Every structure is written in structure tokens, then in C-alpha cells.
Coordinates of N, CA and C in Angstrom, one line a residue:
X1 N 96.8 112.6 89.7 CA 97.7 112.2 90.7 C 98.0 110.7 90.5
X2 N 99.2 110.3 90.5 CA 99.5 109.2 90.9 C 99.3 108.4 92.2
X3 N 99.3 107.1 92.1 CA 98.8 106.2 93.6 C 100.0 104.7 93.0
X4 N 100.2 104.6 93.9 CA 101.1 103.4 94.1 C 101.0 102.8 95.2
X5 N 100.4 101.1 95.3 CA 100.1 100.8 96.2 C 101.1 99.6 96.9
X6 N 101.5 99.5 98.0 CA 102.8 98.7 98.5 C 102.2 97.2 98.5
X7 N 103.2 96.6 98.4 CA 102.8 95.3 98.2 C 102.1 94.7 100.1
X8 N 101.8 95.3 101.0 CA 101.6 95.1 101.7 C 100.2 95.0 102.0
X9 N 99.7 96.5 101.4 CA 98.5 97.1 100.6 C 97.6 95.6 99.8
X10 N 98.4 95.8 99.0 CA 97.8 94.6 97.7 C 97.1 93.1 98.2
X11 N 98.2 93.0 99.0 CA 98.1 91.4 100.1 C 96.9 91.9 100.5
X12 N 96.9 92.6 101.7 CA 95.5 92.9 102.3 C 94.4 93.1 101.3
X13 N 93.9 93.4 100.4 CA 93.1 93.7 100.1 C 92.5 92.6 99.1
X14 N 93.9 91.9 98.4 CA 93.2 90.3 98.2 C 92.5 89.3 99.4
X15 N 93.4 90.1 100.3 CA 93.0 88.4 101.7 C 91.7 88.9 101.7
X16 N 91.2 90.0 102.3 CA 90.2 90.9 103.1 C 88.9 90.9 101.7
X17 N 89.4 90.4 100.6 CA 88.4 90.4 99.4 C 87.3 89.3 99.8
X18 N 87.7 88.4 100.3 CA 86.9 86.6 100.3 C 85.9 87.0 101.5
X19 N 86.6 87.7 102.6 CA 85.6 87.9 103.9 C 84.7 89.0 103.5
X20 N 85.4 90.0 103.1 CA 84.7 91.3 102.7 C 84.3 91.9 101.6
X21 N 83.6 91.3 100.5 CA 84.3 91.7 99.2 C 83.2 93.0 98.9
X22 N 82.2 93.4 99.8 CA 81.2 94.7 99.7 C 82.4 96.2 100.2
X23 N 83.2 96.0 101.0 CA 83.4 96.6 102.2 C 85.4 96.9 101.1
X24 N 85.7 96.1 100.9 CA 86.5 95.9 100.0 C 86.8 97.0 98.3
X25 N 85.3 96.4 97.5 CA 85.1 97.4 97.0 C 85.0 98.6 96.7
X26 N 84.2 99.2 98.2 CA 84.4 100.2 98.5 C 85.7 101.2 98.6
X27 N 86.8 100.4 99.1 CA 87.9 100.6 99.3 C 88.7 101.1 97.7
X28 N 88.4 100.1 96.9 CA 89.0 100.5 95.5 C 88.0 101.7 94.7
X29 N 86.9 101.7 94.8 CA 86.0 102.4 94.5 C 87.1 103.7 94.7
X30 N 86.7 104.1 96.1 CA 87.3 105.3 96.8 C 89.0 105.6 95.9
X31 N 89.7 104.8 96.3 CA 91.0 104.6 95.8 C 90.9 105.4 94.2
X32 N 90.4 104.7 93.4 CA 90.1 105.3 92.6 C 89.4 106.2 91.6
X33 N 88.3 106.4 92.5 CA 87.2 107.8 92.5 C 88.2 109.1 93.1
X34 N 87.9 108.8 94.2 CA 88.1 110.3 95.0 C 89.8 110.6 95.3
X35 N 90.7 109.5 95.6 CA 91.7 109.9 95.7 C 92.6 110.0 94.6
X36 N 92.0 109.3 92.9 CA 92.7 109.5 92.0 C 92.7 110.7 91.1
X37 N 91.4 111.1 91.8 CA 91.3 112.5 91.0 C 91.2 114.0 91.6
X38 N 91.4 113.6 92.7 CA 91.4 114.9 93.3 C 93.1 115.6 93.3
X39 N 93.0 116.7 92.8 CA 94.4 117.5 92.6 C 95.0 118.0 93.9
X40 N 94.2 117.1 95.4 CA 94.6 117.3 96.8 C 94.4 116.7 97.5
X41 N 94.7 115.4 97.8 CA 93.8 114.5 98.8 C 93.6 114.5 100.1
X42 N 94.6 115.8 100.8 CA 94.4 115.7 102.2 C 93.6 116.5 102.4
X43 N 92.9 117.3 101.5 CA 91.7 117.8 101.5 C 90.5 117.3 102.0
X44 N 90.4 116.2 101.5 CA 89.0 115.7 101.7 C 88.3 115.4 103.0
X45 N 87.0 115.3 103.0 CA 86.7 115.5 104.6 C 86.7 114.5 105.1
X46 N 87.9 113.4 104.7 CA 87.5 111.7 105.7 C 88.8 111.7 105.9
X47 N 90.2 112.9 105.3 CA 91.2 112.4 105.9 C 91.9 113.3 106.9
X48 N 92.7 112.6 107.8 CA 93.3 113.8 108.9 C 94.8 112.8 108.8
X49 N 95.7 113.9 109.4 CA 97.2 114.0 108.9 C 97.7 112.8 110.4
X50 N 98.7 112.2 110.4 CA 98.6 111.2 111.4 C 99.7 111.6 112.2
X51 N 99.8 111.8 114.0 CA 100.3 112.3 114.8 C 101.4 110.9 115.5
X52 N 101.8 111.3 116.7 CA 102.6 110.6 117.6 C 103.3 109.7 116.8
X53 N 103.4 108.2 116.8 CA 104.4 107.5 116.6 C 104.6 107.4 115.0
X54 N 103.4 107.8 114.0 CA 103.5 107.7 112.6 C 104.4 109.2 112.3
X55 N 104.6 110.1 113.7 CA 104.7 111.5 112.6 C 106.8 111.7 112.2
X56 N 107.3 110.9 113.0 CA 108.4 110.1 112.5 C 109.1 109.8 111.3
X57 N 107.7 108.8 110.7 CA 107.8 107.7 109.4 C 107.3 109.5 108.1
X58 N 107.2 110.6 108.5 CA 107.4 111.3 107.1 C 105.7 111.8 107.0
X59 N 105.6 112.0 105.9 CA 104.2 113.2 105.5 C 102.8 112.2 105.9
X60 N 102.3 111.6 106.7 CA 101.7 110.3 106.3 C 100.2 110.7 106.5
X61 N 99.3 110.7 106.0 CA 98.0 110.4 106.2 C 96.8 109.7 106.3
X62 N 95.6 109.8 106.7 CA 94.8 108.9 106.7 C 93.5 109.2 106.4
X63 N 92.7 108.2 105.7 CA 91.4 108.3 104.8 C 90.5 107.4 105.5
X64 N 89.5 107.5 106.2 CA 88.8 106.6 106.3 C 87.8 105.9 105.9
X65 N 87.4 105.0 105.5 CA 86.9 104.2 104.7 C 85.6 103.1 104.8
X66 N 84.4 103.5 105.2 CA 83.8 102.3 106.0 C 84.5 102.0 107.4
X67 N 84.9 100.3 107.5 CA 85.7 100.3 108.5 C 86.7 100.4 108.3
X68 N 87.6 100.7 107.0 CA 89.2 100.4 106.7 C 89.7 101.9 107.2
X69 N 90.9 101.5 106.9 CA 92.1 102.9 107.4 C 93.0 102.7 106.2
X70 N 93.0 103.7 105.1 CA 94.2 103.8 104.2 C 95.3 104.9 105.1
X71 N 96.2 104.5 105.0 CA 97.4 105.0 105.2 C 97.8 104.8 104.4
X72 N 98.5 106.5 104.1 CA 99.7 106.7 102.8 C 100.6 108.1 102.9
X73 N 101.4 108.1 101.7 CA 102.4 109.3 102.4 C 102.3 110.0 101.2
X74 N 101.9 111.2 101.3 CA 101.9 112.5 99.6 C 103.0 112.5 100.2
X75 N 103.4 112.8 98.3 CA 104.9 113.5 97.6 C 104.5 114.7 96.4
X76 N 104.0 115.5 97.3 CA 103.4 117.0 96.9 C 104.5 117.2 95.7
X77 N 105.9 117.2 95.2 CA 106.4 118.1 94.3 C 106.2 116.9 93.3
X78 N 105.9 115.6 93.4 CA 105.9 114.4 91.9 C 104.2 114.3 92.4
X79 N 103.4 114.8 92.5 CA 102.1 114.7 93.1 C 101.2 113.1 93.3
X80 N 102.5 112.3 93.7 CA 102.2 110.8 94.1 C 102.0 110.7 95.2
X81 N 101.0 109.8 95.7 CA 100.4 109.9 96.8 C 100.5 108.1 97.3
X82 N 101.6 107.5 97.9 CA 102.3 106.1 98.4 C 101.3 105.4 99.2
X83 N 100.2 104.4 98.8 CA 99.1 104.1 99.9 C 100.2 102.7 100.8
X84 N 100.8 102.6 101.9 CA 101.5 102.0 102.8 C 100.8 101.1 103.3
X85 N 99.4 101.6 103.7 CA 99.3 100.1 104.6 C 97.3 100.5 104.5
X86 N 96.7 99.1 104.3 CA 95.0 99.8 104.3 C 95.2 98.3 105.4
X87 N 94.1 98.5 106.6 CA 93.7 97.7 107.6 C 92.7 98.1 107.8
X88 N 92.0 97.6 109.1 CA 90.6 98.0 109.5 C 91.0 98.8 110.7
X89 N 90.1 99.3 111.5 CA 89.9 100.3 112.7 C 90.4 100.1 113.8
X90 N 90.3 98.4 114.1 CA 90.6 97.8 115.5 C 92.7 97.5 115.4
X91 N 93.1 97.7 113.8 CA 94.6 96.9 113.9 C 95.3 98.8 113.6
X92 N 94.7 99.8 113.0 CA 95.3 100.7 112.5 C 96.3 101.3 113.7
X93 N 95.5 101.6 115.0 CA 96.7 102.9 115.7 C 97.0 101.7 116.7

């Protein structure tokens, strides 16, 4: 599976590196352990499909992570999987 991460993504995860960098790792760890190799990521048992005001914005899901929240959107027929926005718990919904 492909992963492509938005430049929004990137930012966060450099800033959130200096404060966090245990909690951080984890995040890429995951990123590219479990979500780059699994041939289904909304499979897994940390993510659930995202309701009310995200269900608008398209296919979008969510992985949780320690305290982070990846949000991203599968594209099931090019089997890329768009990570949108990673935050923590208290900024996500």
C-alpha cells in the first residue's frame, strides 16, 4: 500500500518531534509497520471509520495512536491510503 503524507501531516510531526519525540516515534513506527503493510488498513483494531461532520470530506478514517489521531482517506481501487491530518486527542473531533 501506498501512504502519502500532506504537508500538514509532515509540519506536525516535525513540531510535535522536540516535545514528543517517544510518542512521535511511535507514530512513524505504526505509519510504517502496520499501516504500510497491511493489504487493509481499516481493518485493524485501533481504527474506526469517521462519522458526522468528517463524513462529508469522503472515505476518511481514523487510527489511534498512543495519544495521536491519524486521519486519512483510503483510495481502495489505487490502494493509497492519504494520511490528512495526525493531532493529538484533545484537538482531533
Amino acid at each position: 500500500m501506498q501512504i502519502l503524507l500532506t504537508n500538514k501531516a509532515e509540519k506536525f510531526l516535525a513540531k510535535q518531534y522536540k516535545g514528543d519525540p517517544h510518542g512521535i516515534h511511535l507514530v512513524r513506527l505504526f505509519i510504517d509497520t502496520h499501516l504500510q503493510e497491511s493489504p487493509n488498513p481499516t481493518t485493524l483494531p485501533n481504527c474506526a471509520k469517521l462519522q458526522g461532520r468528517y463524513k462529508s470530506m469522503g472515505n476518511l478514517w481514523r487510527w489511534r495512536v498512543g495519544r495521536y489521531r491519524i486521519i486519512g482517506d483510503v483510495k481502495s481501487q489505487q490502494l493509497t491510503l492519504e494520511i490528512i491530518e495526525i493531532t493529538t486527542r484533545e484537538n482531533a473531533y
